[in-house]
Amino acid sequence: MPAQHWSPNDRACIGVLGQAPFKAEGRKRMREGGRKGGLSNGKSSDEPSVDCGESWYELAGRVLQVKPGAIKRLANLRSRAPDMFDAVRDRRLHVVIDAERLAKSLPDAADRAVVLEQWTAGKGRVPIRALATKRKQEKRIAEMAPGSP
């Protein structure tokens, strides 16, 4: 897919998947700053760094032309619920907050997969939050049913 057709979510996913080089660049800048000294030592550098103090997601956001918050949110989502990150990356979910809410409300990946399948089958007509609530209610009823372990 050509770069001009990438959505902001696509570019943010690229930033998350390629976070190792951005983190390495940040460590390199920290080491250089330590060698030169800094304002904390009463010294000022002759060449101020443009990206001084940037975190890896801010650098990635600047390079990929996407907001750093989008990259940070997707990085957190990837660490908490990799299946929801994959859904955003594969464009099954287009709204990151839906993926975050689904990951928060349903801790089990199998339940999230069922809800995501229902949502895609219904072509997104029913809000994903309502489907997650319905799934939680179904599980609660099944647990309270007589004869269940």
mmCIF file of C-alpha atoms in Angstrom:
data_model
loop_
_atom_site.group_PDB
_atom_site.id
_atom_site.type_symbol
_atom_site.label_atom_id
_atom_site.label_comp_id
_atom_site.label_asym_id
_atom_site.label_seq_id
_atom_site.Cartn_x
_atom_site.Cartn_y
_atom_site.Cartn_z
ATOM 1 C CA MET A 1 0.000 0.000 0.000
ATOM 2 C CA PRO A 2 1.507 3.376 -0.943
ATOM 3 C CA ALA A 3 2.381 5.708 1.907
ATOM 4 C CA GLN A 4 -0.170 8.366 0.934
ATOM 5 C CA HIS A 5 -2.996 5.901 1.649
ATOM 6 C CA TRP A 6 -1.944 5.149 5.209
ATOM 7 C CA SER A 7 -4.360 6.325 7.837
ATOM 8 C CA PRO A 8 -3.112 7.909 11.065
ATOM 9 C CA ASN A 9 -3.808 4.595 12.818
ATOM 10 C CA ASP A 10 -1.654 2.773 10.255
ATOM 11 C CA ARG A 11 1.212 5.197 10.815
ATOM 12 C CA ALA A 12 0.814 4.938 14.601
ATOM 13 C CA CYS A 13 0.932 1.128 14.359
ATOM 14 C CA ILE A 14 4.144 1.419 12.343
ATOM 15 C CA GLY A 15 5.546 3.601 15.113
ATOM 16 C CA VAL A 16 4.639 1.033 17.764
ATOM 17 C CA LEU A 17 5.994 -1.901 15.768
ATOM 18 C CA GLY A 18 9.200 0.006 15.070
ATOM 19 C CA GLN A 19 9.687 1.390 18.563
ATOM 20 C CA ALA A 20 13.086 -0.287 19.054
ATOM 21 C CA PRO A 21 14.980 2.117 16.740
ATOM 22 C CA PHE A 22 13.244 5.115 18.319
ATOM 23 C CA LYS A 23 14.130 3.911 21.813
ATOM 24 C CA ALA A 24 17.722 3.271 20.717
ATOM 25 C CA GLU A 25 17.918 6.826 19.369
ATOM 26 C CA GLY A 26 16.637 8.128 22.705
ATOM 27 C CA ARG A 27 19.270 6.149 24.639
ATOM 28 C CA LYS A 28 21.950 7.484 22.288
ATOM 29 C CA ARG A 29 20.819 11.079 22.924
ATOM 30 C CA MET A 30 20.824 10.451 26.684
ATOM 31 C CA ARG A 31 24.394 9.141 26.561
ATOM 32 C CA GLU A 32 25.519 12.127 24.484
ATOM 33 C CA GLY A 33 23.832 14.511 26.895
ATOM 34 C CA GLY A 34 25.574 12.854 29.818
ATOM 35 C CA ARG A 35 28.977 13.203 28.160
ATOM 36 C CA LYS A 36 28.504 16.874 27.337
ATOM 37 C CA GLY A 37 27.168 17.758 30.726
ATOM 38 C CA GLY A 38 24.076 19.810 30.943
ATOM 39 C CA LEU A 39 22.362 22.690 32.527
ATOM 40 C CA SER A 40 22.252 20.734 35.774
ATOM 41 C CA ASN A 41 26.068 20.901 35.863
ATOM 42 C CA GLY A 42 26.040 24.612 35.200
ATOM 43 C CA LYS A 43 27.129 24.117 31.605
ATOM 44 C CA SER A 44 25.297 24.947 28.452
ATOM 45 C CA SER A 45 25.964 23.296 25.122
ATOM 46 C CA ASP A 46 26.873 25.382 22.101
ATOM 47 C CA GLU A 47 24.619 23.305 19.850
ATOM 48 C CA PRO A 48 21.163 22.916 21.361
ATOM 49 C CA SER A 49 19.486 19.712 20.263
ATOM 50 C CA VAL A 50 16.173 20.111 18.493
ATOM 51 C CA ASP A 51 14.767 16.922 19.953
ATOM 52 C CA CYS A 52 16.216 17.292 23.432
ATOM 53 C CA GLY A 53 13.929 15.689 25.993
ATOM 54 C CA GLU A 54 11.726 13.906 23.474
ATOM 55 C CA SER A 55 10.476 10.488 24.387
ATOM 56 C CA TRP A 56 10.480 7.704 21.819
ATOM 57 C CA TYR A 57 6.826 8.149 20.908
ATOM 58 C CA GLU A 58 7.272 11.892 20.376
ATOM 59 C CA LEU A 59 10.191 11.223 18.017
ATOM 60 C CA ALA A 60 8.188 8.535 16.214
ATOM 61 C CA GLY A 61 5.212 10.881 15.942
ATOM 62 C CA ARG A 62 7.346 13.609 14.424
ATOM 63 C CA VAL A 63 8.933 11.200 11.930
ATOM 64 C CA LEU A 64 5.645 9.519 10.958
ATOM 65 C CA GLN A 65 3.569 12.727 11.042
ATOM 66 C CA VAL A 66 1.085 11.460 13.591
ATOM 67 C CA LYS A 67 0.239 12.666 17.085
ATOM 68 C CA PRO A 68 2.505 11.196 19.777
ATOM 69 C CA GLY A 69 -0.527 10.409 21.928
ATOM 70 C CA ALA A 70 -1.849 8.028 19.273
ATOM 71 C CA ILE A 71 1.412 6.108 19.298
ATOM 72 C CA LYS A 72 1.507 6.009 23.084
ATOM 73 C CA ARG A 73 -2.093 4.764 23.305
ATOM 74 C CA LEU A 74 -1.447 2.013 20.774
ATOM 75 C CA ALA A 75 1.766 1.012 22.572
ATOM 76 C CA ASN A 76 -0.184 0.683 25.833
ATOM 77 C CA LEU A 77 -2.892 -1.267 24.031
ATOM 78 C CA ARG A 78 -0.310 -3.600 22.529
ATOM 79 C CA SER A 79 1.162 -4.347 25.958
ATOM 80 C CA ARG A 80 -2.251 -4.898 27.618
ATOM 81 C CA ALA A 81 -4.234 -6.573 24.828
ATOM 82 C CA PRO A 82 -2.187 -7.651 21.802
ATOM 83 C CA ASP A 83 -5.287 -9.046 20.090
ATOM 84 C CA MET A 84 -6.945 -5.622 20.117
ATOM 85 C CA PHE A 85 -3.772 -4.026 18.761
ATOM 86 C CA ASP A 86 -3.859 -6.583 15.942
ATOM 87 C CA ALA A 87 -7.499 -5.690 15.264
ATOM 88 C CA VAL A 88 -6.577 -2.011 14.893
ATOM 89 C CA ARG A 89 -3.545 -2.862 12.790
ATOM 90 C CA ASP A 90 -5.583 -5.137 10.508
ATOM 91 C CA ARG A 91 -8.270 -2.415 10.207
ATOM 92 C CA ARG A 92 -10.990 -4.533 11.776
ATOM 93 C CA LEU A 93 -11.390 -1.734 14.341
ATOM 94 C CA HIS A 94 -10.939 1.839 13.202
ATOM 95 C CA VAL A 95 -11.461 3.618 16.512
ATOM 96 C CA VAL A 96 -8.715 3.055 19.061
ATOM 97 C CA ILE A 97 -10.913 4.013 21.997
ATOM 98 C CA ASP A 98 -13.297 1.152 21.106
ATOM 99 C CA ALA A 99 -10.363 -1.257 21.277
ATOM 100 C CA GLU A 100 -9.272 0.209 24.624
ATOM 101 C CA ARG A 101 -12.772 -0.007 26.083
ATOM 102 C CA LEU A 102 -13.209 -3.563 24.869
ATOM 103 C CA ALA A 103 -9.844 -4.569 26.357
ATOM 104 C CA LYS A 104 -10.762 -2.937 29.658
ATOM 105 C CA SER A 105 -14.285 -4.348 29.939
ATOM 106 C CA LEU A 106 -13.466 -7.906 28.835
ATOM 107 C CA PRO A 107 -10.182 -9.207 30.244
ATOM 108 C CA ASP A 108 -10.480 -12.559 28.427
ATOM 109 C CA ALA A 109 -9.160 -12.584 24.847
ATOM 110 C CA ALA A 110 -11.693 -15.242 23.804
ATOM 111 C CA ASP A 111 -14.585 -13.011 24.882
ATOM 112 C CA ARG A 112 -13.096 -10.074 22.993
ATOM 113 C CA ALA A 113 -12.796 -12.233 19.886
ATOM 114 C CA VAL A 114 -16.487 -13.199 20.122
ATOM 115 C CA VAL A 115 -17.555 -9.567 20.518
ATOM 116 C CA LEU A 116 -15.335 -8.439 17.655
ATOM 117 C CA GLU A 117 -16.786 -11.157 15.418
ATOM 118 C CA GLN A 118 -20.338 -10.094 16.314
ATOM 119 C CA TRP A 119 -19.477 -6.468 15.659
ATOM 120 C CA THR A 120 -17.980 -7.165 12.229
ATOM 121 C CA ALA A 121 -20.861 -9.471 11.302
ATOM 122 C CA GLY A 122 -23.304 -6.692 12.138
ATOM 123 C CA LYS A 123 -21.202 -4.247 10.099
ATOM 124 C CA GLY A 124 -20.785 -2.002 13.134
ATOM 125 C CA ARG A 125 -24.472 -1.138 13.481
ATOM 126 C CA VAL A 126 -24.531 -2.019 17.162
ATOM 127 C CA PRO A 127 -22.000 -0.141 19.322
ATOM 128 C CA ILE A 128 -19.139 -2.355 20.401
ATOM 129 C CA ARG A 129 -19.654 -1.240 23.987
ATOM 130 C CA ALA A 130 -23.209 -2.640 23.962
ATOM 131 C CA LEU A 131 -21.969 -5.959 22.576
ATOM 132 C CA ALA A 132 -19.314 -6.157 25.319
ATOM 133 C CA THR A 133 -21.933 -5.496 27.998
ATOM 134 C CA LYS A 134 -24.205 -8.148 26.507
ATOM 135 C CA ARG A 135 -21.321 -10.663 26.495
ATOM 136 C CA LYS A 136 -20.564 -9.955 30.167
ATOM 137 C CA GLN A 137 -24.242 -10.452 31.049
ATOM 138 C CA GLU A 138 -24.361 -13.738 29.120
ATOM 139 C CA LYS A 139 -21.305 -15.030 30.972
ATOM 140 C CA ARG A 140 -22.734 -13.965 34.331
ATOM 141 C CA ILE A 141 -26.035 -15.732 33.586
ATOM 142 C CA ALA A 142 -24.211 -18.860 32.465
ATOM 143 C CA GLU A 143 -22.197 -18.885 35.700
ATOM 144 C CA MET A 144 -25.347 -18.531 37.836
ATOM 145 C CA ALA A 145 -27.301 -21.191 35.946
ATOM 146 C CA PRO A 146 -28.045 -24.361 37.926
ATOM 147 C CA GLY A 147 -25.640 -27.180 37.212
ATOM 148 C CA SER A 148 -22.780 -24.930 36.186
ATOM 149 C CA PRO A 149 -19.481 -25.420 38.024
#
